[in-house]
PDB file of C-alpha atoms and ligand atoms in Angstrom:
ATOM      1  CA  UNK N   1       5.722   5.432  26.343  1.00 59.00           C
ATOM      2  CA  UNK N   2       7.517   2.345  24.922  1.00 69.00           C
ATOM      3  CA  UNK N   3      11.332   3.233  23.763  1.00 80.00           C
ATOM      4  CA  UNK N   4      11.838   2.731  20.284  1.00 94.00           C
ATOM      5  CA  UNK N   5      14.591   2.982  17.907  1.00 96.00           C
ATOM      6  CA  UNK N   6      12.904   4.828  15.343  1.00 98.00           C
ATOM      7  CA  UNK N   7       9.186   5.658  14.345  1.00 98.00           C
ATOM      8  CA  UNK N   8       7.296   7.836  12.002  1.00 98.00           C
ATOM      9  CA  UNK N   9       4.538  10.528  12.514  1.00 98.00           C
ATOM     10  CA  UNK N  10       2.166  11.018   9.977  1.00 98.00           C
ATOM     11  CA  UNK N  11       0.392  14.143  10.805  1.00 97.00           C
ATOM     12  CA  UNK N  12      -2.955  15.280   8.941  1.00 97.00           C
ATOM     13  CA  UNK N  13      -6.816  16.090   9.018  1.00 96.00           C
ATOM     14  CA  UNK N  14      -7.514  12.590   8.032  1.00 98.00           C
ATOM     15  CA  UNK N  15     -11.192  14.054   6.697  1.00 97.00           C
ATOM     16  CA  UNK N  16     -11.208  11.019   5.941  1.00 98.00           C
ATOM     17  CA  UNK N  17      -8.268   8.735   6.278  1.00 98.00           C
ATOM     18  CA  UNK N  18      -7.477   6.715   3.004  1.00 98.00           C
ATOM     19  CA  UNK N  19      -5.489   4.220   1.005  1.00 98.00           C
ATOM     20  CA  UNK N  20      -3.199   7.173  -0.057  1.00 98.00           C
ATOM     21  CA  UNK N  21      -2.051   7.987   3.515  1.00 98.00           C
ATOM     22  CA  UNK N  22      -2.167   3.952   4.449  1.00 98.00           C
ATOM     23  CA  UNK N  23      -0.002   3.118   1.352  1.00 98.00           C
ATOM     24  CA  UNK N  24       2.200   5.438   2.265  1.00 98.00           C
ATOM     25  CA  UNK N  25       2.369   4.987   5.638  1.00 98.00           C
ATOM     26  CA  UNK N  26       3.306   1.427   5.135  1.00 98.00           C
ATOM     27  CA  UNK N  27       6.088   2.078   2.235  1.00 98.00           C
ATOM     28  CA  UNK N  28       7.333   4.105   4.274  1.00 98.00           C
ATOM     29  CA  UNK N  29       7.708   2.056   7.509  1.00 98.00           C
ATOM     30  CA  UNK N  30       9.121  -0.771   5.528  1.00 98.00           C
ATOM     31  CA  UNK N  31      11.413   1.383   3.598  1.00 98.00           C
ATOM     32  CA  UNK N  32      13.203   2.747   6.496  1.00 98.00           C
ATOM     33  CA  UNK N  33      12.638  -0.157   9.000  1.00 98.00           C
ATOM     34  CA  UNK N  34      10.621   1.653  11.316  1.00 98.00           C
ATOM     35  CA  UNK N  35       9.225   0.311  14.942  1.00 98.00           C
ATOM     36  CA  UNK N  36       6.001   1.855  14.332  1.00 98.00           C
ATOM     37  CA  UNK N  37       3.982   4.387  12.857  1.00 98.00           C
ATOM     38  CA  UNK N  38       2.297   7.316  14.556  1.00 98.00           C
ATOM     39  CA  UNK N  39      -0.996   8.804  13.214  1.00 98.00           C
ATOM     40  CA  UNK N  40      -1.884  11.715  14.562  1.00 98.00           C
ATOM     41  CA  UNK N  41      -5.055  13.565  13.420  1.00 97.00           C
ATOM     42  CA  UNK N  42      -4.827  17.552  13.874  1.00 96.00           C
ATOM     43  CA  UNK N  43      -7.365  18.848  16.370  1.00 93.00           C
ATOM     44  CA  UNK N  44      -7.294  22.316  14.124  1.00 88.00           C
ATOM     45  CA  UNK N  45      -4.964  22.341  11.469  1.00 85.00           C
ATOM     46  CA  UNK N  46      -3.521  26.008  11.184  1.00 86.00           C
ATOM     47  CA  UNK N  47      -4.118  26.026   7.312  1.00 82.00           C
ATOM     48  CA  UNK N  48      -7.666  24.720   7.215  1.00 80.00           C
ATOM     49  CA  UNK N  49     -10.897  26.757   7.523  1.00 78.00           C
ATOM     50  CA  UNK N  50     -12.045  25.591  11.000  1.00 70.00           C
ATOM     51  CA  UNK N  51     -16.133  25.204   9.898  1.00 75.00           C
ATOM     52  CA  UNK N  52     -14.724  22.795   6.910  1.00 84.00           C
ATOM     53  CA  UNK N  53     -13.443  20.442   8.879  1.00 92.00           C
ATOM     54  CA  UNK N  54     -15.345  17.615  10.343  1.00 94.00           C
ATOM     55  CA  UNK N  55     -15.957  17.131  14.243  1.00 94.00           C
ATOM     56  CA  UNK N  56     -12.007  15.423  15.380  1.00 95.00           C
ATOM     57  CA  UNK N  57     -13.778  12.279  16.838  1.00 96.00           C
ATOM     58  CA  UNK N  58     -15.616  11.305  13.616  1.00 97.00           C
ATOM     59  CA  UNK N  59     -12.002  11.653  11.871  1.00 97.00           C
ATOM     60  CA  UNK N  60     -10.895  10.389  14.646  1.00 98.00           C
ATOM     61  CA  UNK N  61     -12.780   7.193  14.902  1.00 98.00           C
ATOM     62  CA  UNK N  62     -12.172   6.509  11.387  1.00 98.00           C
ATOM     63  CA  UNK N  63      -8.566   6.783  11.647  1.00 98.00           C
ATOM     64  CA  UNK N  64      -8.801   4.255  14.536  1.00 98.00           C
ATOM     65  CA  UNK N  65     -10.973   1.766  12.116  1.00 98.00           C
ATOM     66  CA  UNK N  66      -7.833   2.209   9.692  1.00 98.00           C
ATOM     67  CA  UNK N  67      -4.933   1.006  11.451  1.00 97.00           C
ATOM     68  CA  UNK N  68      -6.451  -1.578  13.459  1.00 97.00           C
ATOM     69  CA  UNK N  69      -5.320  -4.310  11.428  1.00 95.00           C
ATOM     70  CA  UNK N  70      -1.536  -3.624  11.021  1.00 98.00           C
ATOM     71  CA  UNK N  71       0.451  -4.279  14.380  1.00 98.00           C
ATOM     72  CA  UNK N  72       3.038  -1.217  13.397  1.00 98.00           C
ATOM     73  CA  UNK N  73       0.200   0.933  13.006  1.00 98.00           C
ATOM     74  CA  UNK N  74      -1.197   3.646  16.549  1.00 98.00           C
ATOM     75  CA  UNK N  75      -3.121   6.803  16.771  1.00 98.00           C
ATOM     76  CA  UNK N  76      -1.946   9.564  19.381  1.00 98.00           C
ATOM     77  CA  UNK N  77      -4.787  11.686  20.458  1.00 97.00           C
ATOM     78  CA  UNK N  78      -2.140  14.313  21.485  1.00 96.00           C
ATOM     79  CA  UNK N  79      -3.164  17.058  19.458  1.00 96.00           C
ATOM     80  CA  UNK N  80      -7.220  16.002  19.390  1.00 96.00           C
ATOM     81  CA  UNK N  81      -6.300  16.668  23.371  1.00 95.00           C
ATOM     82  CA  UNK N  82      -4.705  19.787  23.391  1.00 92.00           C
ATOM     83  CA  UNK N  83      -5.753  23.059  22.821  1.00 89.00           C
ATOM     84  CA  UNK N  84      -5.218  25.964  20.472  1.00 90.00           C
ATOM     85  CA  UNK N  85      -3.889  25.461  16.893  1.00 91.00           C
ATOM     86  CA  UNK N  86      -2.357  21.953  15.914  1.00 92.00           C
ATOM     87  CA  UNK N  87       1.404  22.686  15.440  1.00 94.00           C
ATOM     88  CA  UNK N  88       3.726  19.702  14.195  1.00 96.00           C
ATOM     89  CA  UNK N  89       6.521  21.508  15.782  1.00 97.00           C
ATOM     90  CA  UNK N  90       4.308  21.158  19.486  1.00 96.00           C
ATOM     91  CA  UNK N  91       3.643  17.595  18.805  1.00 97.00           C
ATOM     92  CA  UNK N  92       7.328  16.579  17.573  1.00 97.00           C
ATOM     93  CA  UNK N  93       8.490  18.717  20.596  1.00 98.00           C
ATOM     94  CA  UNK N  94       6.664  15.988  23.100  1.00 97.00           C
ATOM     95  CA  UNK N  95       7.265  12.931  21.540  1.00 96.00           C
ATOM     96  CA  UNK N  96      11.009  14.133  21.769  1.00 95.00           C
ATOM     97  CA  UNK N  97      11.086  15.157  24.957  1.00 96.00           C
ATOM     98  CA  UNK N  98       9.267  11.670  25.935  1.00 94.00           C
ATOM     99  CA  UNK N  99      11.804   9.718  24.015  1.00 93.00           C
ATOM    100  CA  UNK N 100      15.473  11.353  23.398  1.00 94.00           C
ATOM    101  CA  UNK N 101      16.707   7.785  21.770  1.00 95.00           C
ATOM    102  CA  UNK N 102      14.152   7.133  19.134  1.00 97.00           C
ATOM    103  CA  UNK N 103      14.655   8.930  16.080  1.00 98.00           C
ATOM    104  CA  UNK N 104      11.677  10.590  14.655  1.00 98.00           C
ATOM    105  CA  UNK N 105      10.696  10.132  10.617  1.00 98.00           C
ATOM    106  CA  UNK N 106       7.809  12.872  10.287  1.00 98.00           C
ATOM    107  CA  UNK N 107       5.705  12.008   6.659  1.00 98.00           C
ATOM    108  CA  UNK N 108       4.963  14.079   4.978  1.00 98.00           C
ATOM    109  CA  UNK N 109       3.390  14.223   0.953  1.00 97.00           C
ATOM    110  CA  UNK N 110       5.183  16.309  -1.841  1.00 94.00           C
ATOM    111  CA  UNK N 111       2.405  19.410  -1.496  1.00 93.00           C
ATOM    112  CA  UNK N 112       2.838  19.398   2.181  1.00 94.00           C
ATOM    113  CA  UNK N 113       6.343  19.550   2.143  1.00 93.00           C
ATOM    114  CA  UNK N 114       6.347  22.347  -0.580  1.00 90.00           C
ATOM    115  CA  UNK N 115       4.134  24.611   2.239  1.00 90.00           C
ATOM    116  CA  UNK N 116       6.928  23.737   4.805  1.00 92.00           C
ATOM    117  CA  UNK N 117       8.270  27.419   5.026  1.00 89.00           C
ATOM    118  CA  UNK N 118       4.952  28.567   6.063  1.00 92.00           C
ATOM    119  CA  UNK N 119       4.616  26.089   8.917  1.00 93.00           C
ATOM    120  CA  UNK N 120       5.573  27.558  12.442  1.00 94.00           C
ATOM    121  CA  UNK N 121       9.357  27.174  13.655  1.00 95.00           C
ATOM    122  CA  UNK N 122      10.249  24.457  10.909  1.00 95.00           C
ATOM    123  CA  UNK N 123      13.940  25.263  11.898  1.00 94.00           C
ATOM    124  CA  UNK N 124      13.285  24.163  15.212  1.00 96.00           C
ATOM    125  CA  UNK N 125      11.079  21.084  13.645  1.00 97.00           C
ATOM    126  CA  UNK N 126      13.920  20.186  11.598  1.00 97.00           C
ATOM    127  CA  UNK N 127      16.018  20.244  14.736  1.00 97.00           C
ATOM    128  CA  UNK N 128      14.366  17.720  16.048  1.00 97.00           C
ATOM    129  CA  UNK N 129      13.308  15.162  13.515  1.00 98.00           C
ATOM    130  CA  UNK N 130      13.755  13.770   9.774  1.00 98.00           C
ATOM    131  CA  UNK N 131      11.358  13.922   7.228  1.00 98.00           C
ATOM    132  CA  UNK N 132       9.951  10.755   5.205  1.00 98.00           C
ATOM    133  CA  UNK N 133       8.941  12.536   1.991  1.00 96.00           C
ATOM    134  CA  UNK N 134       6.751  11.127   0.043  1.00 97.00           C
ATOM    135  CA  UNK N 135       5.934  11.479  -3.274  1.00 95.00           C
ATOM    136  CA  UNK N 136       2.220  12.302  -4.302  1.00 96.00           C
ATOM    137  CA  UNK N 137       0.839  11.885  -8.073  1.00 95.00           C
ATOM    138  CA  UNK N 138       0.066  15.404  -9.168  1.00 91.00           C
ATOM    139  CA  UNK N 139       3.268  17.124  -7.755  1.00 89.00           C
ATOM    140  CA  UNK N 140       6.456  16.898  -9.383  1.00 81.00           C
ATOM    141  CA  UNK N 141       9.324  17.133  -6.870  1.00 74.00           C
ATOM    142  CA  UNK N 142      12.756  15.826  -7.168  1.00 72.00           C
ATOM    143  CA  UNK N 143      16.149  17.626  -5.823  1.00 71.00           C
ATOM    144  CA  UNK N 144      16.451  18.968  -8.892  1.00 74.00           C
ATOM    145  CA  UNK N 145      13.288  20.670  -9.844  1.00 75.00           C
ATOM    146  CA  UNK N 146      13.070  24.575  -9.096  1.00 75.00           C
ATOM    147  CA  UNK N 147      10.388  23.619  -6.440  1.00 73.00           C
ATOM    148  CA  UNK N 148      13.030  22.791  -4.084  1.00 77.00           C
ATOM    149  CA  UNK N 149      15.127  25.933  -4.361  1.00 81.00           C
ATOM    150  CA  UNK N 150      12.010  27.417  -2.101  1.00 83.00           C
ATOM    151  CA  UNK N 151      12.554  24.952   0.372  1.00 88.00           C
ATOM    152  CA  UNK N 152      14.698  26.068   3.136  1.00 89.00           C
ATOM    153  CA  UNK N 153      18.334  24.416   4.028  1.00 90.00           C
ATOM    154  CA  UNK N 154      17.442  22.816   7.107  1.00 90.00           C
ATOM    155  CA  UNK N 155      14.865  21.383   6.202  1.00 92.00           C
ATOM    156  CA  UNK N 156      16.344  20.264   2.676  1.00 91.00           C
ATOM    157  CA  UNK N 157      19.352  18.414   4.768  1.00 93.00           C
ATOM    158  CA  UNK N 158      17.294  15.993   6.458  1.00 95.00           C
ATOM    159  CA  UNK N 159      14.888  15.051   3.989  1.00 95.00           C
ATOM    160  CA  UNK N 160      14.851  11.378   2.587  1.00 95.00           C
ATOM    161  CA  UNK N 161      12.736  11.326  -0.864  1.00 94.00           C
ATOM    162  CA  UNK N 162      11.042   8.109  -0.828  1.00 96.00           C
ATOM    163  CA  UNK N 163       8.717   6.936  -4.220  1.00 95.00           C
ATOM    164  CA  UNK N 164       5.558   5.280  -3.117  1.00 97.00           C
ATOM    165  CA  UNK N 165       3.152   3.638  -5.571  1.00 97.00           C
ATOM    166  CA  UNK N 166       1.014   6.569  -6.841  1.00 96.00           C
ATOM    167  CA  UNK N 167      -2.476   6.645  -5.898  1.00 97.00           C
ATOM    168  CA  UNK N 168      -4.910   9.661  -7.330  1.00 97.00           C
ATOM    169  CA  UNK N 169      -6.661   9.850  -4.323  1.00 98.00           C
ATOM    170  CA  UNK N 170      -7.694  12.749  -1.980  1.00 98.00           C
ATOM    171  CA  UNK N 171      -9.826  13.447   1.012  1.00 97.00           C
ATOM    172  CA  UNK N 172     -10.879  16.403  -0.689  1.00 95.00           C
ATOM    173  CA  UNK N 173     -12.063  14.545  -3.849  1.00 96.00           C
ATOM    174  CA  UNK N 174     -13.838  11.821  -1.760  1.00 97.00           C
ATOM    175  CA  UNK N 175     -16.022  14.282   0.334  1.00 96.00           C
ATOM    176  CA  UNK N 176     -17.041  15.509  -2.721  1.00 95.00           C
ATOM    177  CA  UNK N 177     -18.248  12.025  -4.653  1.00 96.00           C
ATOM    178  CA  UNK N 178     -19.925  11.237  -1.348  1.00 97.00           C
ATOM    179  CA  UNK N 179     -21.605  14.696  -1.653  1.00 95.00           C
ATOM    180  CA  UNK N 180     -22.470  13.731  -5.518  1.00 94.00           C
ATOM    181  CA  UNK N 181     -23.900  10.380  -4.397  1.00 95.00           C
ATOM    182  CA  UNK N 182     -20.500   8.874  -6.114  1.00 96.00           C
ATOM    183  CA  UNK N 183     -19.223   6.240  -5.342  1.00 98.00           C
ATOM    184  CA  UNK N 184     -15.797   6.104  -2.887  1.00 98.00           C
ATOM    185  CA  UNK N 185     -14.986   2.108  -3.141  1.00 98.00           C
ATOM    186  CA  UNK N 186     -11.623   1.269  -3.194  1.00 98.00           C
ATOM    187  CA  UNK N 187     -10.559   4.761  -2.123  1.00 98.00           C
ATOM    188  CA  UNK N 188     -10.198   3.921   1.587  1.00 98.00           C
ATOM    189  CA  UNK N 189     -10.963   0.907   3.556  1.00 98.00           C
ATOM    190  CA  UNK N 190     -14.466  -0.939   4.087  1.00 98.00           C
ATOM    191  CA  UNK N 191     -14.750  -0.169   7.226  1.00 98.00           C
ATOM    192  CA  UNK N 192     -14.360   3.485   6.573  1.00 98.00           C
ATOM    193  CA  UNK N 193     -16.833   3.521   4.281  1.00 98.00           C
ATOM    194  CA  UNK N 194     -19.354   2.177   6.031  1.00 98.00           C
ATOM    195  CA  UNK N 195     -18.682   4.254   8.887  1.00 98.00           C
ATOM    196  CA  UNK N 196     -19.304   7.029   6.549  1.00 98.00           C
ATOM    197  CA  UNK N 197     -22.706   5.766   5.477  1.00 97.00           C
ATOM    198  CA  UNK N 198     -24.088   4.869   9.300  1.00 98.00           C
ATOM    199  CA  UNK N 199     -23.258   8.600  10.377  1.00 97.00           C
ATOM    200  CA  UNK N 200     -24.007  10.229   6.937  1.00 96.00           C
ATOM    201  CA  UNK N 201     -21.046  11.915   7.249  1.00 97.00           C
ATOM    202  CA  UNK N 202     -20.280  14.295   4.002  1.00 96.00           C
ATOM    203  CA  UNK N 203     -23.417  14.484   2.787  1.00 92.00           C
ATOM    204  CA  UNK N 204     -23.642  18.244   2.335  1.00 79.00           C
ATOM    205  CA  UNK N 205     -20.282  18.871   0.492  1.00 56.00           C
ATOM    206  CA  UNK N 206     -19.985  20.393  -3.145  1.00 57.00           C
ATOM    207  CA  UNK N 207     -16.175  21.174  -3.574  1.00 50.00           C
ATOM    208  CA  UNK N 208     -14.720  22.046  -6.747  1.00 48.00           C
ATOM    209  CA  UNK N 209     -11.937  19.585  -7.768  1.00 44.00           C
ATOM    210  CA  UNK N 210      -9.158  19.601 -10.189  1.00 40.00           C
TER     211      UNK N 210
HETATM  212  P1  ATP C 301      -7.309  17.202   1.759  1.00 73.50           P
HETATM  213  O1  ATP C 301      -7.690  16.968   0.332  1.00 73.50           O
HETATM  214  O2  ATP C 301      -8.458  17.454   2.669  1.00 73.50           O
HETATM  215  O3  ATP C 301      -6.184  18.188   1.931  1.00 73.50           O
HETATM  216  P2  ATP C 301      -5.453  14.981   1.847  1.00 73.50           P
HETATM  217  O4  ATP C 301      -5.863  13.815   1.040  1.00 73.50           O
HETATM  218  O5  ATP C 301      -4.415  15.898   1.280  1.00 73.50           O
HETATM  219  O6  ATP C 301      -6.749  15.790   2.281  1.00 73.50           O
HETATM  220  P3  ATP C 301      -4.296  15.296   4.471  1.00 73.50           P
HETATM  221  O7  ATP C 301      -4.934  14.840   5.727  1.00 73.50           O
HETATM  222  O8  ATP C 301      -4.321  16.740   4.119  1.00 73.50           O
HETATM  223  O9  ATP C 301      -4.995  14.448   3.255  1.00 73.50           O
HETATM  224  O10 ATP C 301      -2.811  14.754   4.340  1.00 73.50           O
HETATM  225  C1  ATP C 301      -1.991  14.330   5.398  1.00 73.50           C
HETATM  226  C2  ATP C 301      -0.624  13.964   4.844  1.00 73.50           C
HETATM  227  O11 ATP C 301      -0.723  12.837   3.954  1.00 73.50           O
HETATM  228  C3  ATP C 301       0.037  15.090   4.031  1.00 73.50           C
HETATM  229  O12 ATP C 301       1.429  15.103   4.314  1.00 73.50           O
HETATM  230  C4  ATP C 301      -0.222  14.681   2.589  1.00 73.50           C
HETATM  231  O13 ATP C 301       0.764  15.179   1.710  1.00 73.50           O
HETATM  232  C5  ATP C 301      -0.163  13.149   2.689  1.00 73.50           C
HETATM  233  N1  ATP C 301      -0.984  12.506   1.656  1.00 73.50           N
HETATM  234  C6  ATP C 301      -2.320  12.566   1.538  1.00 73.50           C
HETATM  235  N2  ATP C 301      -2.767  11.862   0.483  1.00 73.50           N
HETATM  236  C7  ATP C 301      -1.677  11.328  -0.108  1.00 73.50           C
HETATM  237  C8  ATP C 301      -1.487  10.504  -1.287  1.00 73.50           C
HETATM  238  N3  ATP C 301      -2.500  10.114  -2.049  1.00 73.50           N
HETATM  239  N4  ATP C 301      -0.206  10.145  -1.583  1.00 73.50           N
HETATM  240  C9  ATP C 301       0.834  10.562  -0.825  1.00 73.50           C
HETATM  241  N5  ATP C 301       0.714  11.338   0.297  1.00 73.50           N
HETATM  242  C10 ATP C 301      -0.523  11.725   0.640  1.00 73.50           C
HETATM  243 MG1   MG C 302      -4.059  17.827   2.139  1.00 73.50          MG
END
């Protein structure tokens, strides 16, 4: 793999990708000056129901369709290749091992980032990257808030806060207007959405959302 001086990894289950995670992604690059950005779609997230989730090359291919037109922007298939459970602290562990010099931003949202203590070895994560926190309409977090007390020390000390423009927009809540027959324009891209359509993906979902 090329060096680099610095990237970011946004991890997720992409089911689908959208604007919020592109916005983000971007803010994010340009914020900190970043070589590139890394999306990485989890195989089998270990805090999602695995019957839930949608087939990893559907999400997949979608995430591909996403970052196709922004030259910072590449998918790994690391953890869509790899077995078992989809730890961050496994993937991070690679992409440092495969590159000691470049210094490794992993994104994460505000509700993510308050689950952080349940996530496997997040000492040892936090050992061996930065996070790119990003905040996330709908959760209030700021180094002051009791929120924060829960989160633990090492992962508090490398943490940069970063406001992105807020955008109300879930992957949760668009399964579910596809479900309703709703529409999801202007939630993610075009091409998304019509990749959607041709493979009727979502079609069966009725989630409550609040
Ligand atoms: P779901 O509703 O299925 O949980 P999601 O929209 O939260 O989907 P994920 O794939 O779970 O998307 O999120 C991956 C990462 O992107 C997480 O760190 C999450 O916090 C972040 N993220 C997702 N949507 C947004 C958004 N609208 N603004 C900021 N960060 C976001
Ligand atoms: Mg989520």
């Amino acid at each position: 793999m090329q060096q680099f001086n610095n990237i970011g990894i946004l991890g997720g289950t992409f089911d689908p990708i959208h604007y919020g995670h592109i916005v983000a992604a971007e803010c994010v690059r340009d914020a900190l000056q970043l070589d590139r950005i890394i999306f990485i779609p989890a195989a089998r997230p270990p805090h999602k129901t695995p019957g839930e989730i949608l087939d990893s090359q559907h999400r997949l291919e979608m995430v591909k369709l996403a970052v196709k037109d922004n030259p910072y922007f590449v998918v790994s298939e690391l953890e869509i290749n790899r077995s078992g459970l989809s730890y961050t602290v496994d993937t991070i562990a690679v992409f440092q091992q495969k590159c000691p010099q470049t210094k490794i931003f992993f994104i994460i949202g505000v509700d993510a980032l308050l689950l952080i203590n349940t996530w496997k070895d997040y000492e040892r994560l936090a050992s061996m990257c930065s996070f790119a926190v990003v905040t996330r309409p709908g959760y209030q977090l700021n180094r002051d808030s009791e929120a924060f007390r829960d989160i633990p020390p090492e992962v508090l000390n490398k943490i940069h806060l970063l406001q992105v423009p807020g955008l109300y927009i879930s992957s949760s809540h668009i399964r579910q207007r596809v479900g309703r027959g709703q529409t999801i324009k202007y939630l993610l891209p075009p091409a998304i959405e019509d990749y959607i359509r041709e493979h009727d993906l979502y079609q069966e979902e009725e989630y409550s959302y609040d």
